[in-house]
mmCIF file of C-alpha atoms in Angstrom:
data_model
loop_
_atom_site.group_PDB
_atom_site.id
_atom_site.type_symbol
_atom_site.label_atom_id
_atom_site.label_comp_id
_atom_site.label_asym_id
_atom_site.label_seq_id
_atom_site.Cartn_x
_atom_site.Cartn_y
_atom_site.Cartn_z
ATOM 1 C CA UNK O 1 -64.191 44.978 -2.051
ATOM 2 C CA UNK O 2 -65.810 46.710 0.918
ATOM 3 C CA UNK O 3 -63.954 46.852 4.288
ATOM 4 C CA UNK O 4 -64.673 43.954 6.669
ATOM 5 C CA UNK O 5 -62.640 45.127 9.679
ATOM 6 C CA UNK O 6 -64.852 43.320 12.182
ATOM 7 C CA UNK O 7 -64.537 39.860 10.606
ATOM 8 C CA UNK O 8 -62.322 37.210 12.194
ATOM 9 C CA UNK O 9 -61.904 34.293 9.775
ATOM 10 C CA UNK O 10 -60.264 30.913 10.373
ATOM 11 C CA UNK O 11 -59.383 28.898 7.268
ATOM 12 C CA UNK O 12 -59.005 25.136 7.736
ATOM 13 C CA UNK O 13 -57.035 23.188 5.116
ATOM 14 C CA UNK O 14 -54.306 20.530 5.081
ATOM 15 C CA UNK O 15 -51.942 23.114 3.603
ATOM 16 C CA UNK O 16 -52.205 26.765 2.585
ATOM 17 C CA UNK O 17 -49.613 28.011 0.110
ATOM 18 C CA UNK O 18 -49.451 29.871 -3.216
ATOM 19 C CA UNK O 19 -49.875 27.593 -6.197
ATOM 20 C CA UNK O 20 -52.566 25.380 -7.643
ATOM 21 C CA UNK O 21 -55.216 23.141 -6.133
ATOM 22 C CA UNK O 22 -56.927 23.509 -2.778
ATOM 23 C CA UNK O 23 -53.901 25.011 -1.037
ATOM 24 C CA UNK O 24 -53.604 27.707 -3.692
ATOM 25 C CA UNK O 25 -57.313 28.564 -3.456
ATOM 26 C CA UNK O 26 -57.048 28.940 0.329
ATOM 27 C CA UNK O 27 -53.930 31.119 -0.056
ATOM 28 C CA UNK O 28 -55.631 33.388 -2.590
ATOM 29 C CA UNK O 29 -58.662 33.807 -0.338
ATOM 30 C CA UNK O 30 -56.413 34.498 2.656
ATOM 31 C CA UNK O 31 -54.701 37.270 0.716
ATOM 32 C CA UNK O 32 -57.981 38.838 -0.379
ATOM 33 C CA UNK O 33 -59.635 38.515 3.042
ATOM 34 C CA UNK O 34 -56.681 40.298 4.619
ATOM 35 C CA UNK O 35 -56.779 43.001 1.937
ATOM 36 C CA UNK O 36 -60.446 43.585 2.810
ATOM 37 C CA UNK O 37 -59.483 44.249 6.429
ATOM 38 C CA UNK O 38 -60.491 40.938 7.980
ATOM 39 C CA UNK O 39 -58.363 39.228 10.613
ATOM 40 C CA UNK O 40 -57.387 35.819 9.181
ATOM 41 C CA UNK O 41 -55.951 32.765 10.927
ATOM 42 C CA UNK O 42 -54.906 29.344 9.611
ATOM 43 C CA UNK O 43 -55.504 25.838 10.882
ATOM 44 C CA UNK O 44 -53.444 23.347 8.866
ATOM 45 C CA UNK O 45 -51.963 19.874 9.143
ATOM 46 C CA UNK O 46 -48.653 21.281 10.334
ATOM 47 C CA UNK O 47 -50.425 23.377 12.967
ATOM 48 C CA UNK O 48 -51.949 20.242 14.474
ATOM 49 C CA UNK O 49 -48.664 18.352 14.447
ATOM 50 C CA UNK O 50 -46.606 21.312 15.521
ATOM 51 C CA UNK O 51 -43.977 20.713 12.850
ATOM 52 C CA UNK O 52 -43.424 20.735 9.107
ATOM 53 C CA UNK O 53 -43.169 17.225 7.688
ATOM 54 C CA UNK O 54 -40.958 16.476 4.721
ATOM 55 C CA UNK O 55 -42.629 14.996 1.633
ATOM 56 C CA UNK O 56 -41.254 11.477 0.967
ATOM 57 C CA UNK O 57 -39.341 11.170 -2.295
ATOM 58 C CA UNK O 58 -40.224 7.601 -3.257
ATOM 59 C CA UNK O 59 -43.606 7.297 -5.053
ATOM 60 C CA UNK O 60 -45.004 4.513 -2.846
ATOM 61 C CA UNK O 61 -43.955 6.264 0.366
ATOM 62 C CA UNK O 62 -45.451 9.500 -0.922
ATOM 63 C CA UNK O 63 -48.807 7.820 -1.676
ATOM 64 C CA UNK O 64 -48.914 6.120 1.722
ATOM 65 C CA UNK O 65 -48.075 9.381 3.488
ATOM 66 C CA UNK O 66 -50.819 11.207 1.574
ATOM 67 C CA UNK O 67 -53.367 8.516 2.502
ATOM 68 C CA UNK O 68 -52.359 8.633 6.165
ATOM 69 C CA UNK O 69 -52.608 12.443 6.187
ATOM 70 C CA UNK O 70 -56.214 12.285 4.938
ATOM 71 C CA UNK O 71 -57.276 9.900 7.710
ATOM 72 C CA UNK O 72 -55.237 11.640 10.413
ATOM 73 C CA UNK O 73 -56.438 15.166 9.575
ATOM 74 C CA UNK O 74 -60.032 13.934 9.266
ATOM 75 C CA UNK O 75 -59.975 12.390 12.748
ATOM 76 C CA UNK O 76 -57.310 13.890 15.011
ATOM 77 C CA UNK O 77 -57.484 17.102 13.000
ATOM 78 C CA UNK O 78 -61.253 17.375 13.456
ATOM 79 C CA UNK O 79 -60.985 17.128 17.234
ATOM 80 C CA UNK O 80 -58.157 19.657 17.309
ATOM 81 C CA UNK O 81 -60.026 22.022 14.982
ATOM 82 C CA UNK O 82 -63.072 21.969 17.245
ATOM 83 C CA UNK O 83 -60.906 22.939 20.221
ATOM 84 C CA UNK O 84 -59.211 25.642 18.167
ATOM 85 C CA UNK O 85 -62.563 27.129 17.116
ATOM 86 C CA UNK O 86 -64.092 26.849 20.599
ATOM 87 C CA UNK O 87 -61.271 29.072 21.857
ATOM 88 C CA UNK O 88 -62.242 31.676 19.232
ATOM 89 C CA UNK O 89 -66.006 32.153 19.649
ATOM 90 C CA UNK O 90 -65.941 35.351 17.577
ATOM 91 C CA UNK O 91 -64.433 33.630 14.500
ATOM 92 C CA UNK O 92 -66.236 32.420 11.389
ATOM 93 C CA UNK O 93 -64.547 29.333 9.946
ATOM 94 C CA UNK O 94 -64.078 28.189 6.362
ATOM 95 C CA UNK O 95 -63.048 24.539 5.907
ATOM 96 C CA UNK O 96 -61.506 23.342 2.642
ATOM 97 C CA UNK O 97 -60.715 19.647 3.088
ATOM 98 C CA UNK O 98 -60.723 16.588 5.372
ATOM 99 C CA UNK O 99 -61.638 18.159 8.739
ATOM 100 C CA UNK O 100 -65.321 17.680 9.634
ATOM 101 C CA UNK O 101 -65.771 21.016 11.405
ATOM 102 C CA UNK O 102 -66.214 24.664 10.521
ATOM 103 C CA UNK O 103 -69.076 26.981 9.723
ATOM 104 C CA UNK O 104 -68.698 26.834 5.936
ATOM 105 C CA UNK O 105 -67.361 23.872 3.969
ATOM 106 C CA UNK O 106 -65.982 24.324 0.444
ATOM 107 C CA UNK O 107 -66.559 21.256 -1.724
ATOM 108 C CA UNK O 108 -63.441 20.979 -3.901
ATOM 109 C CA UNK O 109 -64.546 17.702 -5.448
ATOM 110 C CA UNK O 110 -66.745 14.648 -4.934
ATOM 111 C CA UNK O 111 -64.960 11.304 -4.738
ATOM 112 C CA UNK O 112 -67.798 8.994 -5.756
ATOM 113 C CA UNK O 113 -68.858 10.856 -8.929
ATOM 114 C CA UNK O 114 -65.180 11.104 -9.902
ATOM 115 C CA UNK O 115 -64.783 7.328 -9.591
ATOM 116 C CA UNK O 116 -68.020 6.636 -11.488
ATOM 117 C CA UNK O 117 -67.028 8.958 -14.332
ATOM 118 C CA UNK O 118 -63.861 6.943 -14.949
ATOM 119 C CA UNK O 119 -65.603 3.556 -15.040
ATOM 120 C CA UNK O 120 -65.062 0.463 -12.893
ATOM 121 C CA UNK O 121 -66.542 2.212 -9.860
ATOM 122 C CA UNK O 122 -66.612 -0.733 -7.420
ATOM 123 C CA UNK O 123 -63.041 -1.793 -8.245
ATOM 124 C CA UNK O 124 -61.720 1.789 -7.978
ATOM 125 C CA UNK O 125 -63.376 2.258 -4.595
ATOM 126 C CA UNK O 126 -62.441 -1.065 -3.022
ATOM 127 C CA UNK O 127 -58.814 -1.158 -4.175
ATOM 128 C CA UNK O 128 -58.083 1.875 -2.005
ATOM 129 C CA UNK O 129 -59.338 1.720 1.611
ATOM 130 C CA UNK O 130 -58.977 5.500 1.893
ATOM 131 C CA UNK O 131 -61.626 5.884 -0.797
ATOM 132 C CA UNK O 132 -64.066 3.864 1.283
ATOM 133 C CA UNK O 133 -63.168 5.879 4.391
ATOM 134 C CA UNK O 134 -63.622 9.180 2.527
ATOM 135 C CA UNK O 135 -67.020 8.125 1.180
ATOM 136 C CA UNK O 136 -68.251 7.304 4.683
ATOM 137 C CA UNK O 137 -66.782 10.507 6.127
ATOM 138 C CA UNK O 138 -68.381 12.700 3.472
ATOM 139 C CA UNK O 139 -71.766 11.064 3.850
ATOM 140 C CA UNK O 140 -71.621 12.132 7.476
ATOM 141 C CA UNK O 141 -70.420 15.587 6.451
ATOM 142 C CA UNK O 142 -73.179 16.359 3.972
ATOM 143 C CA UNK O 143 -76.110 14.540 5.555
ATOM 144 C CA UNK O 144 -75.250 15.592 9.092
ATOM 145 C CA UNK O 145 -74.903 18.929 10.845
ATOM 146 C CA UNK O 146 -71.135 19.449 10.776
ATOM 147 C CA UNK O 147 -71.410 22.719 8.820
ATOM 148 C CA UNK O 148 -73.837 25.593 8.538
ATOM 149 C CA UNK O 149 -73.298 26.238 4.829
ATOM 150 C CA UNK O 150 -71.765 24.437 1.840
ATOM 151 C CA UNK O 151 -70.000 26.099 -1.076
ATOM 152 C CA UNK O 152 -70.114 24.344 -4.449
ATOM 153 C CA UNK O 153 -67.752 25.615 -7.132
ATOM 154 C CA UNK O 154 -70.270 25.262 -9.971
ATOM 155 C CA UNK O 155 -74.018 24.899 -10.411
ATOM 156 C CA UNK O 156 -73.402 21.421 -11.786
ATOM 157 C CA UNK O 157 -71.472 20.453 -8.670
ATOM 158 C CA UNK O 158 -74.306 21.761 -6.462
ATOM 159 C CA UNK O 159 -76.733 19.518 -8.318
ATOM 160 C CA UNK O 160 -74.339 16.578 -8.089
ATOM 161 C CA UNK O 161 -74.099 17.018 -4.317
ATOM 162 C CA UNK O 162 -77.835 16.448 -4.023
ATOM 163 C CA UNK O 163 -77.817 13.558 -6.472
ATOM 164 C CA UNK O 164 -74.983 11.834 -4.602
ATOM 165 C CA UNK O 165 -76.112 12.368 -1.014
ATOM 166 C CA UNK O 166 -79.858 12.933 -1.257
ATOM 167 C CA UNK O 167 -80.583 15.244 1.623
ATOM 168 C CA UNK O 168 -77.826 17.810 2.168
ATOM 169 C CA UNK O 169 -78.577 19.430 5.512
ATOM 170 C CA UNK O 170 -76.733 22.717 5.059
ATOM 171 C CA UNK O 171 -77.789 25.228 2.392
ATOM 172 C CA UNK O 172 -75.610 25.226 -0.739
ATOM 173 C CA UNK O 173 -74.187 28.404 -2.257
ATOM 174 C CA UNK O 174 -72.393 28.407 -5.623
ATOM 175 C CA UNK O 175 -69.138 30.404 -5.616
ATOM 176 C CA UNK O 176 -66.602 29.614 -8.354
ATOM 177 C CA UNK O 177 -62.851 29.692 -7.992
ATOM 178 C CA UNK O 178 -61.051 32.800 -9.118
ATOM 179 C CA UNK O 179 -57.911 33.682 -11.021
ATOM 180 C CA UNK O 180 -55.018 36.079 -10.500
ATOM 181 C CA UNK O 181 -55.498 38.310 -13.537
ATOM 182 C CA UNK O 182 -52.119 40.003 -13.077
ATOM 183 C CA UNK O 183 -50.143 36.768 -12.955
ATOM 184 C CA UNK O 184 -52.193 34.984 -15.620
ATOM 185 C CA UNK O 185 -52.151 37.497 -18.455
ATOM 186 C CA UNK O 186 -51.583 37.246 -22.225
ATOM 187 C CA UNK O 187 -47.916 37.384 -23.216
ATOM 188 C CA UNK O 188 -46.318 39.944 -25.460
ATOM 189 C CA UNK O 189 -45.233 38.677 -28.868
ATOM 190 C CA UNK O 190 -41.657 38.573 -27.564
ATOM 191 C CA UNK O 191 -42.752 36.723 -24.452
ATOM 192 C CA UNK O 192 -44.636 34.201 -26.550
ATOM 193 C CA UNK O 193 -41.582 33.503 -28.708
ATOM 194 C CA UNK O 194 -39.392 33.125 -25.629
ATOM 195 C CA UNK O 195 -41.883 30.738 -24.012
ATOM 196 C CA UNK O 196 -41.961 28.559 -27.130
ATOM 197 C CA UNK O 197 -38.206 28.503 -27.345
ATOM 198 C CA UNK O 198 -37.949 27.500 -23.676
ATOM 199 C CA UNK O 199 -40.549 24.740 -24.098
ATOM 200 C CA UNK O 200 -38.786 23.420 -27.196
ATOM 201 C CA UNK O 201 -41.862 23.515 -29.430
ATOM 202 C CA UNK O 202 -41.739 24.565 -33.098
ATOM 203 C CA UNK O 203 -42.234 28.347 -33.473
ATOM 204 C CA UNK O 204 -45.027 28.164 -36.078
ATOM 205 C CA UNK O 205 -46.853 24.996 -35.011
ATOM 206 C CA UNK O 206 -50.317 24.957 -33.477
ATOM 207 C CA UNK O 207 -49.432 24.178 -29.861
ATOM 208 C CA UNK O 208 -52.032 22.423 -27.719
ATOM 209 C CA UNK O 209 -51.150 22.264 -24.020
ATOM 210 C CA UNK O 210 -52.368 19.653 -21.528
ATOM 211 C CA UNK O 211 -51.828 20.491 -17.840
ATOM 212 C CA UNK O 212 -52.523 18.073 -15.006
ATOM 213 C CA UNK O 213 -51.044 15.294 -12.901
ATOM 214 C CA UNK O 214 -53.849 12.734 -13.143
ATOM 215 C CA UNK O 215 -53.378 11.712 -16.764
ATOM 216 C CA UNK O 216 -56.091 9.042 -16.720
ATOM 217 C CA UNK O 217 -58.903 11.169 -15.267
ATOM 218 C CA UNK O 218 -57.970 14.256 -17.264
ATOM 219 C CA UNK O 219 -57.806 12.326 -20.541
ATOM 220 C CA UNK O 220 -54.235 12.537 -21.804
ATOM 221 C CA UNK O 221 -54.668 9.274 -23.726
ATOM 222 C CA UNK O 222 -57.577 10.887 -25.609
ATOM 223 C CA UNK O 223 -55.413 13.899 -26.449
ATOM 224 C CA UNK O 224 -52.637 11.630 -27.732
ATOM 225 C CA UNK O 225 -55.063 9.665 -29.900
ATOM 226 C CA UNK O 226 -56.575 12.906 -31.227
ATOM 227 C CA UNK O 227 -53.124 14.134 -32.205
ATOM 228 C CA UNK O 228 -52.842 11.193 -34.591
ATOM 229 C CA UNK O 229 -55.844 12.584 -36.495
ATOM 230 C CA UNK O 230 -54.419 16.083 -36.912
ATOM 231 C CA UNK O 231 -51.582 17.538 -38.929
ATOM 232 C CA UNK O 232 -49.306 20.356 -37.878
ATOM 233 C CA UNK O 233 -50.419 20.253 -34.252
ATOM 234 C CA UNK O 234 -48.029 19.512 -31.386
ATOM 235 C CA UNK O 235 -48.948 18.639 -27.797
ATOM 236 C CA UNK O 236 -47.147 20.089 -24.786
ATOM 237 C CA UNK O 237 -47.772 17.972 -21.667
ATOM 238 C CA UNK O 238 -47.210 19.554 -18.244
ATOM 239 C CA UNK O 239 -47.423 17.419 -15.111
ATOM 240 C CA UNK O 240 -47.498 13.704 -14.353
ATOM 241 C CA UNK O 241 -45.262 11.245 -12.524
ATOM 242 C CA UNK O 242 -42.296 9.301 -13.854
ATOM 243 C CA UNK O 243 -44.471 6.209 -14.377
ATOM 244 C CA UNK O 244 -47.383 8.036 -16.002
ATOM 245 C CA UNK O 245 -45.077 9.954 -18.341
ATOM 246 C CA UNK O 246 -43.385 6.701 -19.384
ATOM 247 C CA UNK O 247 -46.771 5.139 -20.155
ATOM 248 C CA UNK O 248 -47.818 8.226 -22.137
ATOM 249 C CA UNK O 249 -44.582 8.146 -24.137
ATOM 250 C CA UNK O 250 -45.243 4.514 -25.009
ATOM 251 C CA UNK O 251 -48.772 5.340 -26.189
ATOM 252 C CA UNK O 252 -47.462 8.239 -28.276
ATOM 253 C CA UNK O 253 -44.889 5.936 -29.860
ATOM 254 C CA UNK O 254 -47.575 3.359 -30.638
ATOM 255 C CA UNK O 255 -49.797 6.005 -32.235
ATOM 256 C CA UNK O 256 -46.912 7.388 -34.295
ATOM 257 C CA UNK O 257 -46.958 10.877 -32.781
ATOM 258 C CA UNK O 258 -44.006 10.720 -30.394
ATOM 259 C CA UNK O 259 -42.153 13.448 -32.304
ATOM 260 C CA UNK O 260 -45.074 15.833 -31.865
ATOM 261 C CA UNK O 261 -45.397 15.482 -28.085
ATOM 262 C CA UNK O 262 -43.206 17.387 -25.639
ATOM 263 C CA UNK O 263 -43.217 16.353 -21.964
ATOM 264 C CA UNK O 264 -42.309 19.168 -19.568
ATOM 265 C CA UNK O 265 -42.653 17.038 -16.421
ATOM 266 C CA UNK O 266 -43.822 18.242 -13.026
ATOM 267 C CA UNK O 267 -43.326 21.974 -12.743
ATOM 268 C CA UNK O 268 -44.864 24.453 -10.322
ATOM 269 C CA UNK O 269 -45.593 27.385 -12.633
ATOM 270 C CA UNK O 270 -47.982 26.820 -15.562
ATOM 271 C CA UNK O 271 -47.706 30.386 -16.889
ATOM 272 C CA UNK O 272 -44.722 29.860 -19.271
ATOM 273 C CA UNK O 273 -46.466 26.869 -20.846
ATOM 274 C CA UNK O 274 -49.757 28.719 -21.257
ATOM 275 C CA UNK O 275 -47.777 31.534 -22.899
ATOM 276 C CA UNK O 276 -46.326 28.994 -25.328
ATOM 277 C CA UNK O 277 -49.731 27.538 -26.208
ATOM 278 C CA UNK O 278 -52.419 28.297 -28.779
ATOM 279 C CA UNK O 279 -55.093 26.196 -27.064
ATOM 280 C CA UNK O 280 -55.614 24.217 -23.848
ATOM 281 C CA UNK O 281 -57.062 20.716 -24.164
ATOM 282 C CA UNK O 282 -58.840 19.101 -21.203
ATOM 283 C CA UNK O 283 -60.853 15.983 -22.164
ATOM 284 C CA UNK O 284 -61.472 15.195 -18.486
ATOM 285 C CA UNK O 285 -63.901 12.656 -17.036
ATOM 286 C CA UNK O 286 -64.608 14.752 -13.936
ATOM 287 C CA UNK O 287 -63.702 18.166 -12.565
ATOM 288 C CA UNK O 288 -65.149 20.012 -9.595
ATOM 289 C CA UNK O 289 -63.989 23.278 -11.147
ATOM 290 C CA UNK O 290 -60.632 23.050 -13.008
ATOM 291 C CA UNK O 291 -58.616 26.139 -12.171
ATOM 292 C CA UNK O 292 -56.491 25.593 -15.260
ATOM 293 C CA UNK O 293 -59.453 26.475 -17.505
ATOM 294 C CA UNK O 294 -59.728 29.918 -15.921
ATOM 295 C CA UNK O 295 -55.957 30.343 -15.914
ATOM 296 C CA UNK O 296 -55.746 29.520 -19.610
ATOM 297 C CA UNK O 297 -58.536 31.917 -20.545
ATOM 298 C CA UNK O 298 -56.927 34.672 -18.470
ATOM 299 C CA UNK O 299 -53.718 34.128 -20.479
ATOM 300 C CA UNK O 300 -55.698 34.548 -23.697
ATOM 301 C CA UNK O 301 -55.628 30.818 -24.459
ATOM 302 C CA UNK O 302 -58.913 29.325 -25.703
ATOM 303 C CA UNK O 303 -59.991 25.982 -24.258
ATOM 304 C CA UNK O 304 -61.259 22.721 -25.741
ATOM 305 C CA UNK O 305 -62.823 20.755 -22.894
ATOM 306 C CA UNK O 306 -65.445 18.191 -22.018
ATOM 307 C CA UNK O 307 -68.676 19.290 -20.338
ATOM 308 C CA UNK O 308 -67.445 18.893 -16.760
ATOM 309 C CA UNK O 309 -66.578 21.311 -13.971
ATOM 310 C CA UNK O 310 -66.573 25.005 -14.799
ATOM 311 C CA UNK O 311 -66.136 24.534 -18.554
ATOM 312 C CA UNK O 312 -69.880 24.406 -19.462
ATOM 313 C CA UNK O 313 -70.418 27.687 -17.607
ATOM 314 C CA UNK O 314 -67.408 29.433 -19.166
ATOM 315 C CA UNK O 315 -66.877 28.084 -22.674
ATOM 316 C CA UNK O 316 -68.973 29.300 -25.607
ATOM 317 C CA UNK O 317 -68.383 27.341 -28.811
ATOM 318 C CA UNK O 318 -66.544 29.402 -31.361
ATOM 319 C CA UNK O 319 -66.035 32.314 -28.948
ATOM 320 C CA UNK O 320 -63.425 31.262 -26.384
ATOM 321 C CA UNK O 321 -63.093 27.562 -27.184
ATOM 322 C CA UNK O 322 -65.204 24.471 -27.729
ATOM 323 C CA UNK O 323 -67.091 21.936 -25.627
ATOM 324 C CA UNK O 324 -66.654 18.348 -26.835
ATOM 325 C CA UNK O 325 -67.543 14.753 -26.136
ATOM 326 C CA UNK O 326 -64.929 12.677 -24.325
ATOM 327 C CA UNK O 327 -63.455 10.972 -27.381
ATOM 328 C CA UNK O 328 -60.523 11.479 -29.704
ATOM 329 C CA UNK O 329 -62.667 12.152 -32.787
ATOM 330 C CA UNK O 330 -64.429 15.110 -31.129
ATOM 331 C CA UNK O 331 -61.144 16.570 -29.921
ATOM 332 C CA UNK O 332 -59.303 16.136 -33.228
ATOM 333 C CA UNK O 333 -62.188 17.725 -35.154
ATOM 334 C CA UNK O 334 -62.090 20.811 -32.960
ATOM 335 C CA UNK O 335 -58.301 21.041 -33.105
ATOM 336 C CA UNK O 336 -58.561 21.001 -36.899
ATOM 337 C CA UNK O 337 -61.311 23.654 -36.797
ATOM 338 C CA UNK O 338 -59.187 25.817 -34.547
ATOM 339 C CA UNK O 339 -56.102 25.389 -36.696
ATOM 340 C CA UNK O 340 -58.080 26.655 -39.691
ATOM 341 C CA UNK O 341 -59.522 29.685 -37.896
ATOM 342 C CA UNK O 342 -56.901 30.866 -35.394
ATOM 343 C CA UNK O 343 -56.387 34.595 -35.179
ATOM 344 C CA UNK O 344 -55.747 37.228 -32.528
ATOM 345 C CA UNK O 345 -59.451 37.605 -31.676
ATOM 346 C CA UNK O 346 -59.460 34.215 -29.937
ATOM 347 C CA UNK O 347 -57.036 35.565 -27.338
ATOM 348 C CA UNK O 348 -59.072 38.744 -26.832
ATOM 349 C CA UNK O 349 -62.316 36.831 -26.323
ATOM 350 C CA UNK O 350 -60.667 34.279 -24.029
ATOM 351 C CA UNK O 351 -59.197 36.953 -21.771
ATOM 352 C CA UNK O 352 -62.490 38.853 -21.632
ATOM 353 C CA UNK O 353 -64.368 35.740 -20.470
ATOM 354 C CA UNK O 354 -61.995 35.305 -17.489
ATOM 355 C CA UNK O 355 -62.038 38.899 -16.257
ATOM 356 C CA UNK O 356 -65.230 38.629 -14.125
ATOM 357 C CA UNK O 357 -63.495 36.004 -11.971
ATOM 358 C CA UNK O 358 -60.730 38.051 -10.361
ATOM 359 C CA UNK O 359 -59.955 36.690 -6.892
ATOM 360 C CA UNK O 360 -61.033 39.988 -5.327
ATOM 361 C CA UNK O 361 -64.550 39.576 -6.758
ATOM 362 C CA UNK O 362 -64.743 35.919 -5.741
ATOM 363 C CA UNK O 363 -63.504 36.692 -2.213
ATOM 364 C CA UNK O 364 -66.170 39.353 -1.878
ATOM 365 C CA UNK O 365 -68.808 36.666 -2.438
ATOM 366 C CA UNK O 366 -67.218 34.517 0.258
ATOM 367 C CA UNK O 367 -67.143 37.462 2.651
ATOM 368 C CA UNK O 368 -70.845 38.120 2.076
ATOM 369 C CA UNK O 369 -71.605 34.457 2.834
ATOM 370 C CA UNK O 370 -69.409 34.441 5.942
ATOM 371 C CA UNK O 371 -71.087 37.600 7.212
ATOM 372 C CA UNK O 372 -74.538 36.067 6.730
ATOM 373 C CA UNK O 373 -73.477 32.878 8.526
ATOM 374 C CA UNK O 374 -71.966 34.920 11.351
ATOM 375 C CA UNK O 375 -75.283 36.634 12.038
ATOM 376 C CA UNK O 376 -77.323 33.441 11.861
ATOM 377 C CA UNK O 377 -77.029 31.768 15.241
ATOM 378 C CA UNK O 378 -74.301 29.826 16.965
ATOM 379 C CA UNK O 379 -71.574 27.752 15.299
ATOM 380 C CA UNK O 380 -72.096 24.054 14.865
ATOM 381 C CA UNK O 381 -69.110 22.031 16.009
#
């Protein structure tokens, strides 16, 4: 990464912290921007409020707080962000979510295509007023002049932006998410055994891992049904809420596979579970990118996924995984194929396919875009 000592970058996001999701992406970019010599500032939800809010413990209160944060940061946060940026005329700004301001906006997902992919679009939109609000807000974002450039995480997502909104005023650049290749690395044989012991899975079984909190969208029910059509395969499920895990347990019991499914619950670090796994399964209806696909490949874990998000651009059938239809028969067939052909070369090929996406390389592409935006006229607020 070449030095960028003259760059002053402001990142706008509800939260910036190591981990997964949008906040983890922003944190990784912050680290790499700083390493390249840029001066980096944050503008987050807590910066606007001037305090750190506690996350409610009860599920309903947590959902209501999350909905209120979206509306509040999109409105009050937008006005505050514009003032913040106006006081820093030399800065180039990168916005990740909610706020309708900033030079470059990173599209981490499109609400309407996500709802359509799951079926029952009108009901899904209308049952949640925040969905309607977000749809209106994003129409203004993409068809208006709030930003000078848009980043899409995949070529498919860039195309979907145009399909969803028609005219997108700002030019679209495709920059994928990256992966920490040091943190997400293949385990040693001893590390693999220890990870399996800690997860409670049988030492010699074919272990498929499912990672994600939104069980419905990401297709856990399909993975459970597919398990019923395999033999010798166990499923390790990471993520979910108390209610969604209870529903998944009931489905597993009904399908007769409860003894072959292990629920790890909501945990912050996916690495031990990827180290315990032979394959990641992700029969998702919609993904803007799916960081977990890259993370799995970096750990030497091949991936069986539907043709959404980054998977079609990363996965080559028979090389580092398989692309499937979103149904249990397709998934079970590929699990059986993998069980019959697993060897150490899968891990080598998987790791190799992730190596071009180190965060340093991805950040360099962002820096090039930010530099070009910074030399192309005044900021739009």
